[in-house]
């Protein structure tokens, strides 16, 4: 695979190859571009330019035109961004409508693979792998961090990829379980290291507090059990909840299998069913609002909840401080399951699509240089995350960054009256992701650093090989995917909640096959074999 990956990267980096005729002649598209732009260079357009960008408007830090981010970005780069703001709740639907109608902005961020697949056959988005020679920082990080296998998973049947992903130097595990450590102390129990040990903890909590559901979860809208199924599934070697994919790579068999009918998926269901059946997991975890889950935790009706670093600091601890000042909530390393001590996180994050119309712009090269700088250069990533040195942060001789006295974010400077995201527009999910390990961890508290050290010491999961479908195949599987996913989702909940006996598992698998699960996987494995043959 390493040999294949290296060959594929060469294919992708050859931006001006004969396979990429559109990339050959850019002589009419260089207005505003720097004649010499390389790794580490500060990008400044040679004339004022403006680019439209689809903007995911986050309710936690609503868009403000007066943010320092916008003015400082223009000051540094000579680029004015024109955001087309869309509410977070409508982002995916609105993006699809705009791209489908040919009205999408030039730059389209916050796209999670494989969402870009839906736009490839229409020609509405650019095969960005044809233009990597315009993006020296991106190429440099791919090569230095050995990200070829991950990049290859984005490739389509034509050997190209259509999404510029966020790149991490190291996997970043974000989600796990938060547990009331004071209750553990009260019961004389250690922090659980495995899902089986967590079961034992929940049993002890239930025995002491019989009116409670020890584990009551959030993040179940719009995906029922989205976070819970994801983190348990990862530990069981499968994909569920937020990260559900129809096909899962089996390294032992060297084939893809259907996720929702795999032995690992069943094991995950059996574990969660046991928790529900014994009153350890709140059955409302799969339907309740985030607010309801938070209230149960704050009121002592539950003691365990899914979490990441920000929600631990911004939501749960302030909630508990008002109602139970003695409570101590900690995010524990992802409990270990049958898959072993793994770090399930990817080194790729959501990414950026480029509208095909942008290729026609006289400023196209300048735009690609700008995208490379803001998303992939060390300086651009630091700017997007931390802001302006001396205004929002300071840096000591050793390179350690510190928020200035009056600026706060993620609880690092709680006395600060100004917020890095809300008042300045930095650390914004539209622009700020990926990067070197020290930058990625630069906002982490000491306890989050401990969490990351444990997770980074674990073995990364194997990157699945490419299995890109042709347009015809994708059109076929698109007819199967929704009915299959709906059936998996509905029956996953039924099995877990005891509304359908696990004795009917074989019947459920037969139902999936009646909905073309086997044909689906046969197509994926055929695509995998074809891609290896064509590009190996």
Short mmCIF file of C-alpha atoms in Angstrom, two decimals:
data_model
loop_
_atom_site.label_atom_id
_atom_site.label_comp_id
_atom_site.label_asym_id
_atom_site.label_seq_id
_atom_site.Cartn_x
_atom_site.Cartn_y
_atom_site.Cartn_z
CA UNK A 1 0.00 0.00 0.00
CA UNK A 2 2.88 2.38 0.75
CA UNK A 3 4.15 1.93 -2.81
CA UNK A 4 0.68 2.43 -4.25
CA UNK A 5 0.12 5.51 -2.10
CA UNK A 6 3.39 7.06 -3.20
CA UNK A 7 2.45 6.50 -6.81
CA UNK A 8 -0.96 8.02 -6.30
CA UNK A 9 0.50 11.09 -4.62
CA UNK A 10 2.76 11.59 -7.59
CA UNK A 11 -0.32 11.39 -9.77
CA UNK A 12 -2.07 14.03 -7.67
CA UNK A 13 0.90 16.38 -7.37
CA UNK A 14 1.56 16.40 -11.08
CA UNK A 15 -0.76 19.38 -11.43
CA UNK A 16 0.29 20.14 -14.96
CA UNK A 17 0.36 16.58 -16.24
CA UNK A 18 -1.26 15.52 -19.48
CA UNK A 19 -4.06 14.05 -17.36
CA UNK A 20 -4.99 17.55 -16.22
CA UNK A 21 -5.55 19.64 -19.36
CA UNK A 22 -7.50 22.31 -17.49
CA UNK A 23 -4.46 23.03 -15.35
CA UNK A 24 -2.05 23.57 -18.24
CA UNK A 25 -2.72 27.14 -19.26
CA UNK A 26 -3.22 29.53 -16.37
CA UNK A 27 -1.75 32.54 -18.16
CA UNK A 28 -5.09 34.34 -18.13
CA UNK A 29 -5.81 33.56 -14.49
CA UNK A 30 -2.82 35.09 -12.69
CA UNK A 31 -4.09 38.60 -11.92
CA UNK A 32 -3.15 39.46 -8.33
CA UNK A 33 -1.05 36.30 -7.90
CA UNK A 34 2.48 36.33 -6.54
CA UNK A 35 5.06 35.42 -9.16
CA UNK A 36 7.13 33.58 -6.56
CA UNK A 37 5.19 31.93 -3.73
CA UNK A 38 6.66 29.08 -1.77
CA UNK A 39 6.59 27.28 1.56
CA UNK A 40 6.67 29.75 4.43
CA UNK A 41 6.15 32.84 2.27
CA UNK A 42 3.65 35.43 3.45
CA UNK A 43 0.93 35.68 0.83
CA UNK A 44 0.01 39.17 -0.34
CA UNK A 45 -2.01 39.66 -3.51
CA UNK A 46 -0.32 42.07 -5.92
CA UNK A 47 -3.60 43.96 -6.33
CA UNK A 48 -6.74 44.14 -4.17
CA UNK A 49 -8.87 41.03 -4.75
CA UNK A 50 -12.10 39.69 -3.30
CA UNK A 51 -13.36 36.14 -3.07
CA UNK A 52 -16.80 34.88 -2.11
CA UNK A 53 -16.90 32.22 0.60
CA UNK A 54 -19.73 30.12 2.00
CA UNK A 55 -19.83 30.94 5.70
CA UNK A 56 -21.12 28.51 8.32
CA UNK A 57 -22.65 30.94 10.84
CA UNK A 58 -22.15 29.35 14.27
CA UNK A 59 -24.67 30.36 16.96
CA UNK A 60 -21.93 30.40 19.61
CA UNK A 61 -20.11 33.21 17.79
CA UNK A 62 -22.45 34.81 15.21
CA UNK A 63 -20.85 36.60 12.28
CA UNK A 64 -19.86 40.25 12.81
CA UNK A 65 -18.60 42.47 10.01
CA UNK A 66 -16.49 44.47 12.47
CA UNK A 67 -14.40 41.51 13.62
CA UNK A 68 -10.65 42.14 13.68
CA UNK A 69 -10.28 38.91 11.70
CA UNK A 70 -11.68 40.49 8.53
CA UNK A 71 -9.76 43.77 8.62
CA UNK A 72 -6.47 42.18 9.63
CA UNK A 73 -6.83 39.50 6.96
CA UNK A 74 -7.23 42.18 4.29
CA UNK A 75 -4.34 44.19 5.74
CA UNK A 76 -2.02 41.18 5.55
CA UNK A 77 -3.10 39.56 2.30
CA UNK A 78 -4.82 42.28 0.21
CA UNK A 79 -7.78 39.87 0.09
CA UNK A 80 -11.33 40.85 1.02
CA UNK A 81 -13.58 37.91 1.71
CA UNK A 82 -17.28 38.20 0.92
CA UNK A 83 -19.08 35.77 3.22
CA UNK A 84 -22.36 34.22 2.14
CA UNK A 85 -23.67 33.47 5.63
CA UNK A 86 -25.77 30.37 6.23
CA UNK A 87 -27.00 29.25 9.68
CA UNK A 88 -25.24 26.20 11.06
CA UNK A 89 -28.55 24.33 11.22
CA UNK A 90 -29.16 24.78 7.47
CA UNK A 91 -25.59 24.66 6.22
CA UNK A 92 -25.55 21.29 4.45
CA UNK A 93 -28.93 21.75 2.80
CA UNK A 94 -28.16 25.30 1.66
CA UNK A 95 -24.74 24.28 0.37
CA UNK A 96 -26.32 21.52 -1.73
CA UNK A 97 -28.87 23.92 -3.17
CA UNK A 98 -26.27 26.55 -4.05
CA UNK A 99 -23.83 24.08 -5.61
CA UNK A 100 -26.61 22.30 -7.49
CA UNK A 101 -27.93 25.57 -8.91
CA UNK A 102 -24.48 26.75 -9.94
CA UNK A 103 -24.69 29.67 -7.50
CA UNK A 104 -22.11 28.56 -4.95
CA UNK A 105 -19.44 30.98 -3.75
CA UNK A 106 -15.89 30.42 -4.99
CA UNK A 107 -14.66 28.92 -1.69
CA UNK A 108 -16.83 26.31 0.03
CA UNK A 109 -15.46 25.27 3.46
CA UNK A 110 -16.84 23.01 6.22
CA UNK A 111 -17.34 20.03 3.91
CA UNK A 112 -16.88 16.59 5.41
CA UNK A 113 -15.79 13.74 3.16
CA UNK A 114 -17.64 12.06 1.43
CA UNK A 115 -20.12 14.94 1.12
CA UNK A 116 -18.23 16.23 -1.91
CA UNK A 117 -19.07 13.04 -3.84
CA UNK A 118 -22.57 14.31 -4.61
CA UNK A 119 -21.14 17.23 -6.62
CA UNK A 120 -18.42 15.51 -8.65
CA UNK A 121 -20.34 14.14 -11.63
CA UNK A 122 -22.07 17.46 -12.38
CA UNK A 123 -18.74 19.24 -12.74
CA UNK A 124 -19.85 21.87 -10.22
CA UNK A 125 -16.70 21.58 -8.10
CA UNK A 126 -13.07 21.59 -9.13
CA UNK A 127 -10.76 18.55 -9.13
CA UNK A 128 -8.43 20.34 -6.72
CA UNK A 129 -5.73 17.68 -7.02
CA UNK A 130 -5.02 19.13 -10.50
CA UNK A 131 -3.88 22.39 -8.91
CA UNK A 132 -1.68 21.35 -6.00
CA UNK A 133 1.37 22.94 -7.62
CA UNK A 134 -0.29 26.26 -6.76
CA UNK A 135 -0.35 25.23 -3.08
CA UNK A 136 3.21 24.70 -1.81
CA UNK A 137 2.32 24.60 1.89
CA UNK A 138 -0.29 21.90 1.34
CA UNK A 139 2.14 19.80 -0.72
CA UNK A 140 4.84 20.24 1.88
CA UNK A 141 2.66 19.00 4.73
CA UNK A 142 1.40 16.02 2.73
CA UNK A 143 4.97 14.95 2.05
CA UNK A 144 6.55 15.74 5.44
CA UNK A 145 3.72 14.21 7.47
CA UNK A 146 3.35 11.19 5.17
CA UNK A 147 -0.34 11.87 4.57
CA UNK A 148 -0.48 10.12 1.19
CA UNK A 149 -2.61 7.17 2.41
CA UNK A 150 -5.16 9.53 3.96
CA UNK A 151 -5.28 11.72 0.85
CA UNK A 152 -5.83 8.67 -1.32
CA UNK A 153 -9.05 7.87 0.52
CA UNK A 154 -10.49 11.07 -1.00
CA UNK A 155 -9.82 10.08 -4.59
CA UNK A 156 -12.58 9.52 -7.08
CA UNK A 157 -12.63 6.92 -9.84
CA UNK A 158 -10.72 9.32 -12.11
CA UNK A 159 -7.81 9.26 -9.64
CA UNK A 160 -8.44 12.86 -8.59
CA UNK A 161 -9.77 14.36 -5.38
CA UNK A 162 -12.22 17.23 -5.10
CA UNK A 163 -11.83 18.26 -1.46
CA UNK A 164 -8.93 20.11 0.20
CA UNK A 165 -8.98 18.55 3.67
CA UNK A 166 -7.78 19.97 6.94
CA UNK A 167 -4.48 18.27 7.79
CA UNK A 168 -3.25 17.27 11.24
CA UNK A 169 0.32 16.32 12.02
CA UNK A 170 -1.00 13.79 14.56
CA UNK A 171 -4.45 12.22 15.03
CA UNK A 172 -6.68 14.37 17.20
CA UNK A 173 -9.05 12.42 19.42
CA UNK A 174 -11.68 14.85 20.65
CA UNK A 175 -14.69 12.98 22.06
CA UNK A 176 -14.91 10.65 25.02
CA UNK A 177 -16.85 10.20 28.25
CA UNK A 178 -17.06 12.67 31.15
CA UNK A 179 -17.51 11.10 34.58
CA UNK A 180 -18.29 12.54 38.02
CA UNK A 181 -14.94 11.89 39.72
CA UNK A 182 -16.34 12.87 43.12
CA UNK A 183 -18.89 10.06 42.83
CA UNK A 184 -16.07 7.65 41.94
CA UNK A 185 -14.24 8.77 45.10
CA UNK A 186 -17.41 8.36 47.12
CA UNK A 187 -17.78 4.78 45.88
CA UNK A 188 -14.08 3.99 46.22
CA UNK A 189 -13.70 3.30 42.50
CA UNK A 190 -10.87 4.08 40.08
CA UNK A 191 -11.35 5.88 36.76
CA UNK A 192 -12.56 3.19 34.33
CA UNK A 193 -10.13 2.31 31.55
CA UNK A 194 -12.36 -0.03 29.54
CA UNK A 195 -16.03 -0.17 28.60
CA UNK A 196 -16.37 -3.23 30.84
CA UNK A 197 -14.93 -1.25 33.76
CA UNK A 198 -17.33 1.60 32.96
CA UNK A 199 -20.18 -0.92 33.17
CA UNK A 200 -18.99 -1.87 36.66
CA UNK A 201 -18.85 1.81 37.64
CA UNK A 202 -22.37 2.43 36.33
CA UNK A 203 -23.65 -0.59 38.29
CA UNK A 204 -22.15 0.82 41.49
CA UNK A 205 -23.62 4.26 40.81
CA UNK A 206 -27.05 2.73 40.20
CA UNK A 207 -26.83 0.73 43.44
CA UNK A 208 -26.04 3.86 45.45
CA UNK A 209 -28.51 6.10 43.56
CA UNK A 210 -31.32 3.76 42.40
CA UNK A 211 -33.50 6.63 41.11
CA UNK A 212 -30.81 7.74 38.67
CA UNK A 213 -29.84 6.76 35.16
CA UNK A 214 -26.07 6.98 35.71
CA UNK A 215 -25.34 7.56 31.99
CA UNK A 216 -27.62 10.05 30.22
CA UNK A 217 -26.32 11.38 26.93
CA UNK A 218 -26.62 14.37 24.59
CA UNK A 219 -25.90 15.07 20.88
CA UNK A 220 -28.79 12.96 19.61
CA UNK A 221 -30.25 15.46 17.17
CA UNK A 222 -30.39 15.11 14.22
CA UNK A 223 -28.54 11.76 14.50
CA UNK A 224 -30.06 9.56 17.25
CA UNK A 225 -27.27 8.63 19.66
CA UNK A 226 -24.79 10.38 17.36
CA UNK A 227 -21.92 10.84 19.81
CA UNK A 228 -22.60 7.80 21.99
CA UNK A 229 -22.74 5.35 19.09
CA UNK A 230 -19.66 6.94 17.57
CA UNK A 231 -17.38 6.57 20.60
CA UNK A 232 -18.60 3.10 21.60
CA UNK A 233 -18.48 1.98 17.96
CA UNK A 234 -14.89 3.17 17.56
CA UNK A 235 -13.83 1.06 20.55
CA UNK A 236 -15.59 -1.96 19.04
CA UNK A 237 -13.93 -1.52 15.65
CA UNK A 238 -16.95 -0.22 13.76
CA UNK A 239 -18.52 3.01 12.51
CA UNK A 240 -21.77 4.20 14.04
CA UNK A 241 -23.69 7.32 14.92
CA UNK A 242 -21.98 10.45 13.63
CA UNK A 243 -19.33 8.48 11.74
CA UNK A 244 -21.52 5.75 10.24
CA UNK A 245 -20.40 4.62 6.80
CA UNK A 246 -22.02 1.77 4.92
CA UNK A 247 -18.69 0.08 4.16
CA UNK A 248 -16.00 -0.77 6.73
CA UNK A 249 -12.56 -2.05 5.76
CA UNK A 250 -11.56 -5.36 7.32
CA UNK A 251 -7.73 -5.47 7.44
CA UNK A 252 -7.68 -9.20 8.13
CA UNK A 253 -9.90 -10.12 5.20
CA UNK A 254 -8.53 -7.30 3.00
CA UNK A 255 -12.13 -6.62 1.93
CA UNK A 256 -14.90 -4.20 2.75
CA UNK A 257 -17.94 -5.45 4.66
CA UNK A 258 -21.35 -3.95 5.35
CA UNK A 259 -21.03 -1.99 8.60
CA UNK A 260 -24.54 -2.37 9.95
CA UNK A 261 -24.51 -6.16 9.80
CA UNK A 262 -20.94 -6.80 10.97
CA UNK A 263 -20.07 -8.80 14.12
CA UNK A 264 -18.43 -5.68 15.57
CA UNK A 265 -21.60 -3.65 15.07
CA UNK A 266 -23.63 -6.34 16.79
CA UNK A 267 -21.20 -6.41 19.73
CA UNK A 268 -21.60 -2.66 20.15
CA UNK A 269 -25.39 -3.02 20.15
CA UNK A 270 -25.25 -5.85 22.70
CA UNK A 271 -23.17 -3.73 25.08
CA UNK A 272 -25.50 -0.73 24.89
CA UNK A 273 -28.58 -2.95 25.14
CA UNK A 274 -27.20 -4.38 28.37
CA UNK A 275 -26.76 -0.86 29.79
CA UNK A 276 -30.34 0.08 28.94
CA UNK A 277 -31.82 -3.21 30.15
CA UNK A 278 -30.14 -2.81 33.54
CA UNK A 279 -31.18 0.82 33.97
CA UNK A 280 -27.63 2.13 33.58
CA UNK A 281 -28.18 4.11 30.36
CA UNK A 282 -31.06 6.54 30.05
CA UNK A 283 -33.23 5.36 27.12
CA UNK A 284 -33.99 9.03 26.40
CA UNK A 285 -30.30 9.46 25.49
CA UNK A 286 -31.23 8.74 21.86
CA UNK A 287 -33.98 11.34 21.57
CA UNK A 288 -33.57 14.08 24.19
CA UNK A 289 -32.27 17.58 23.57
CA UNK A 290 -28.84 18.69 24.70
CA UNK A 291 -30.49 20.94 27.26
CA UNK A 292 -32.39 18.04 28.81
CA UNK A 293 -29.20 15.97 29.08
CA UNK A 294 -27.36 18.89 30.68
CA UNK A 295 -30.15 19.45 33.20
CA UNK A 296 -30.08 15.81 34.30
CA UNK A 297 -26.33 16.03 34.85
CA UNK A 298 -26.62 19.34 36.71
CA UNK A 299 -29.47 18.06 38.90
CA UNK A 300 -27.66 14.87 39.92
CA UNK A 301 -30.00 12.62 37.95
CA UNK A 302 -27.00 11.36 35.94
CA UNK A 303 -23.23 11.20 36.43
CA UNK A 304 -21.79 10.28 33.01
CA UNK A 305 -22.15 12.05 29.64
CA UNK A 306 -20.33 12.27 26.30
CA UNK A 307 -17.98 15.23 26.11
CA UNK A 308 -15.17 17.05 24.40
CA UNK A 309 -12.82 19.63 25.92
CA UNK A 310 -14.97 22.67 25.11
CA UNK A 311 -18.29 21.31 26.38
CA UNK A 312 -16.62 20.12 29.58
CA UNK A 313 -15.41 23.64 30.33
CA UNK A 314 -18.14 25.75 28.71
CA UNK A 315 -21.27 23.70 29.52
CA UNK A 316 -21.00 21.00 32.16
CA UNK A 317 -18.78 22.56 34.79
CA UNK A 318 -20.64 25.91 34.88
CA UNK A 319 -23.95 23.98 35.08
CA UNK A 320 -22.69 21.91 38.01
CA UNK A 321 -21.14 24.91 39.77
CA UNK A 322 -24.61 26.44 40.10
CA UNK A 323 -26.32 23.33 41.46
CA UNK A 324 -23.63 21.09 42.97
CA UNK A 325 -20.53 23.12 43.87
CA UNK A 326 -18.71 20.05 45.20
CA UNK A 327 -19.05 18.12 41.95
CA UNK A 328 -15.91 17.22 40.02
CA UNK A 329 -16.38 16.22 36.38
CA UNK A 330 -13.48 14.83 34.32
CA UNK A 331 -13.16 13.69 30.71
CA UNK A 332 -11.53 10.26 30.74
CA UNK A 333 -9.47 8.70 27.92
CA UNK A 334 -11.69 6.85 25.46
CA UNK A 335 -12.51 3.54 27.16
CA UNK A 336 -10.83 0.55 25.54
CA UNK A 337 -13.01 -2.07 23.85
CA UNK A 338 -12.51 -5.18 21.71
CA UNK A 339 -10.59 -3.16 19.10
CA UNK A 340 -7.79 -2.67 21.65
CA UNK A 341 -5.84 0.41 22.65
CA UNK A 342 -6.36 2.42 19.50
CA UNK A 343 -6.57 6.07 18.61
CA UNK A 344 -9.54 6.11 16.22
CA UNK A 345 -9.06 9.72 15.15
CA UNK A 346 -8.17 10.61 11.57
CA UNK A 347 -5.45 13.05 10.58
CA UNK A 348 -7.87 14.58 8.07
CA UNK A 349 -10.59 17.02 9.06
CA UNK A 350 -13.41 18.75 7.21
CA UNK A 351 -12.18 20.61 4.18
CA UNK A 352 -12.75 23.07 1.36
CA UNK A 353 -14.35 22.60 -2.03
CA UNK A 354 -13.62 25.07 -4.83
CA UNK A 355 -16.42 26.03 -7.19
CA UNK A 356 -15.69 25.09 -10.80
CA UNK A 357 -16.64 28.65 -11.77
CA UNK A 358 -13.65 29.95 -9.82
CA UNK A 359 -11.35 28.39 -12.44
CA UNK A 360 -12.61 30.97 -14.93
CA UNK A 361 -11.66 33.92 -12.73
CA UNK A 362 -8.65 36.02 -13.69
CA UNK A 363 -7.76 35.85 -9.98
CA UNK A 364 -7.88 32.04 -9.79
CA UNK A 365 -4.17 31.52 -9.08
CA UNK A 366 -4.20 34.25 -6.43
CA UNK A 367 -7.21 32.58 -4.82
CA UNK A 368 -5.50 29.18 -4.66
CA UNK A 369 -2.38 30.81 -3.18
CA UNK A 370 -4.57 32.52 -0.59
CA UNK A 371 -6.39 29.27 0.28
CA UNK A 372 -3.01 27.59 0.65
CA UNK A 373 -1.81 30.35 3.00
CA UNK A 374 -4.85 30.64 5.29
CA UNK A 375 -5.54 26.89 5.58
CA UNK A 376 -2.10 25.28 5.24
CA UNK A 377 0.76 27.65 6.05
CA UNK A 378 2.07 27.77 9.62
CA UNK A 379 1.60 31.55 9.72
CA UNK A 380 -1.92 31.45 8.28
CA UNK A 381 -3.01 28.72 10.66
CA UNK A 382 -1.59 30.60 13.65
CA UNK A 383 -3.35 33.79 12.53
CA UNK A 384 -6.71 32.03 12.06
CA UNK A 385 -6.45 30.43 15.48
CA UNK A 386 -4.75 32.98 17.74
CA UNK A 387 -5.27 36.31 15.98
CA UNK A 388 -2.89 39.25 16.18
CA UNK A 389 0.21 39.08 18.34
CA UNK A 390 0.15 41.87 20.90
CA UNK A 391 -3.62 42.32 20.60
CA UNK A 392 -5.18 38.91 21.25
CA UNK A 393 -2.10 36.97 22.33
CA UNK A 394 1.59 37.21 23.21
CA UNK A 395 4.44 34.81 22.45
CA UNK A 396 7.51 34.24 24.59
CA UNK A 397 11.06 33.46 23.43
CA UNK A 398 10.32 29.75 23.48
CA UNK A 399 7.32 30.23 21.19
CA UNK A 400 4.65 29.62 23.85
CA UNK A 401 1.47 31.60 23.11
CA UNK A 402 -0.63 33.20 25.85
CA UNK A 403 -3.93 35.06 25.55
CA UNK A 404 -3.65 38.72 26.45
CA UNK A 405 -5.03 39.65 29.86
CA UNK A 406 -8.48 40.74 28.68
CA UNK A 407 -9.16 37.93 26.16
CA UNK A 408 -10.77 34.58 26.97
CA UNK A 409 -11.64 31.42 25.06
CA UNK A 410 -12.41 27.83 26.19
CA UNK A 411 -12.10 28.96 29.81
CA UNK A 412 -8.34 29.65 29.58
CA UNK A 413 -8.68 33.22 30.83
CA UNK A 414 -12.05 33.34 32.61
CA UNK A 415 -11.56 36.91 33.89
CA UNK A 416 -11.17 38.26 30.37
CA UNK A 417 -14.05 40.52 29.30
CA UNK A 418 -13.49 39.92 25.56
CA UNK A 419 -13.95 36.62 23.76
CA UNK A 420 -11.53 35.50 21.04
CA UNK A 421 -14.33 34.02 18.92
CA UNK A 422 -17.32 36.23 19.69
CA UNK A 423 -15.55 39.61 19.76
CA UNK A 424 -12.62 39.11 17.37
CA UNK A 425 -13.65 36.28 15.00
CA UNK A 426 -10.57 34.10 15.52
CA UNK A 427 -10.55 30.39 16.40
CA UNK A 428 -13.46 30.17 13.95
CA UNK A 429 -14.45 26.76 12.62
CA UNK A 430 -14.69 28.10 9.06
CA UNK A 431 -10.97 28.88 9.00
CA UNK A 432 -9.27 27.31 11.99
CA UNK A 433 -8.47 23.61 11.87
CA UNK A 434 -5.53 21.33 11.37
CA UNK A 435 -1.86 22.13 11.75
CA UNK A 436 1.26 21.19 13.65
CA UNK A 437 0.86 19.35 16.94
CA UNK A 438 2.00 22.30 19.05
CA UNK A 439 -0.51 24.63 17.38
CA UNK A 440 -3.29 22.07 17.62
CA UNK A 441 -2.65 21.67 21.32
CA UNK A 442 -1.94 25.33 22.05
CA UNK A 443 -5.43 25.96 23.51
CA UNK A 444 -5.45 22.74 25.51
CA UNK A 445 -5.57 22.93 29.28
CA UNK A 446 -3.12 20.78 31.28
CA UNK A 447 -5.82 18.16 31.82
CA UNK A 448 -6.66 18.05 28.10
CA UNK A 449 -2.94 17.67 27.37
CA UNK A 450 -2.90 14.63 29.66
CA UNK A 451 -5.88 13.21 27.75
CA UNK A 452 -4.13 13.79 24.41
CA UNK A 453 -0.89 12.22 25.62
CA UNK A 454 -2.76 9.04 26.54
CA UNK A 455 -4.57 8.94 23.21
CA UNK A 456 -1.46 9.75 21.15
CA UNK A 457 0.38 6.86 22.80
CA UNK A 458 -2.18 4.48 21.34
CA UNK A 459 -1.91 2.84 17.94
CA UNK A 460 -3.58 4.78 15.08
CA UNK A 461 -6.23 2.85 13.19
CA UNK A 462 -5.36 1.56 9.75
CA UNK A 463 -6.31 3.90 6.92
CA UNK A 464 -8.71 2.13 4.53
CA UNK A 465 -7.65 1.87 0.89
CA UNK A 466 -9.41 3.84 -1.85
CA UNK A 467 -12.56 2.37 -3.36
CA UNK A 468 -13.97 5.18 -5.53
CA UNK A 469 -17.16 4.51 -7.46
CA UNK A 470 -17.80 5.56 -11.03
CA UNK A 471 -20.60 8.04 -11.72
CA UNK A 472 -22.87 5.19 -12.79
CA UNK A 473 -22.07 3.18 -9.68
CA UNK A 474 -22.55 6.19 -7.42
CA UNK A 475 -25.92 6.85 -9.02
CA UNK A 476 -26.86 3.25 -8.30
CA UNK A 477 -25.76 3.21 -4.65
CA UNK A 478 -27.44 6.55 -4.01
CA UNK A 479 -30.75 4.73 -4.53
CA UNK A 480 -29.77 2.18 -1.88
CA UNK A 481 -28.06 4.33 0.74
CA UNK A 482 -30.99 6.14 2.34
CA UNK A 483 -33.23 3.07 2.78
CA UNK A 484 -30.25 1.12 4.13
CA UNK A 485 -29.17 3.82 6.56
CA UNK A 486 -32.73 4.37 7.78
CA UNK A 487 -33.12 0.65 8.41
CA UNK A 488 -29.81 0.45 10.28
CA UNK A 489 -30.65 3.51 12.38
CA UNK A 490 -34.16 2.36 13.28
CA UNK A 491 -33.16 -1.18 14.17
CA UNK A 492 -30.02 -0.13 16.03
CA UNK A 493 -32.28 1.81 18.40
CA UNK A 494 -34.85 -0.99 18.58
CA UNK A 495 -32.20 -3.54 19.54
CA UNK A 496 -30.57 -1.25 22.08
CA UNK A 497 -33.86 -0.19 23.69
CA UNK A 498 -35.21 -3.74 23.78
CA UNK A 499 -38.02 -3.02 21.32
CA UNK A 500 -36.69 -5.81 19.09
CA UNK A 501 -35.08 -8.96 20.54
CA UNK A 502 -31.47 -9.62 19.60
CA UNK A 503 -32.60 -13.12 18.66
CA UNK A 504 -33.89 -11.48 15.46
CA UNK A 505 -30.40 -10.36 14.37
CA UNK A 506 -30.25 -12.84 11.47
CA UNK A 507 -33.65 -11.62 10.28
CA UNK A 508 -32.38 -8.04 10.44
CA UNK A 509 -29.31 -8.97 8.35
CA UNK A 510 -31.60 -10.62 5.79
CA UNK A 511 -33.68 -7.42 5.69
CA UNK A 512 -30.54 -5.41 4.91
CA UNK A 513 -29.65 -7.81 2.12
CA UNK A 514 -33.16 -7.40 0.73
CA UNK A 515 -32.39 -3.68 0.62
CA UNK A 516 -29.25 -4.37 -1.47
CA UNK A 517 -26.57 -4.36 1.27
CA UNK A 518 -24.69 -7.21 -0.43
CA UNK A 519 -24.87 -5.57 -3.85
CA UNK A 520 -23.63 -2.36 -2.26
CA UNK A 521 -20.58 -4.05 -0.76
CA UNK A 522 -19.92 -6.01 -3.95
CA UNK A 523 -19.75 -2.70 -5.83
CA UNK A 524 -17.39 -1.18 -3.26
CA UNK A 525 -15.04 -4.17 -3.38
CA UNK A 526 -15.18 -4.12 -7.17
CA UNK A 527 -14.23 -0.42 -7.07
CA UNK A 528 -11.38 -1.19 -4.67
CA UNK A 529 -10.01 -3.92 -6.95
CA UNK A 530 -10.35 -1.72 -10.03
CA UNK A 531 -8.57 1.22 -8.42
CA UNK A 532 -5.68 -0.96 -7.28
CA UNK A 533 -5.36 -2.43 -10.75
CA UNK A 534 -5.51 0.95 -12.51
CA UNK A 535 -3.22 2.84 -10.13
CA UNK A 536 -0.98 0.17 -8.66
#
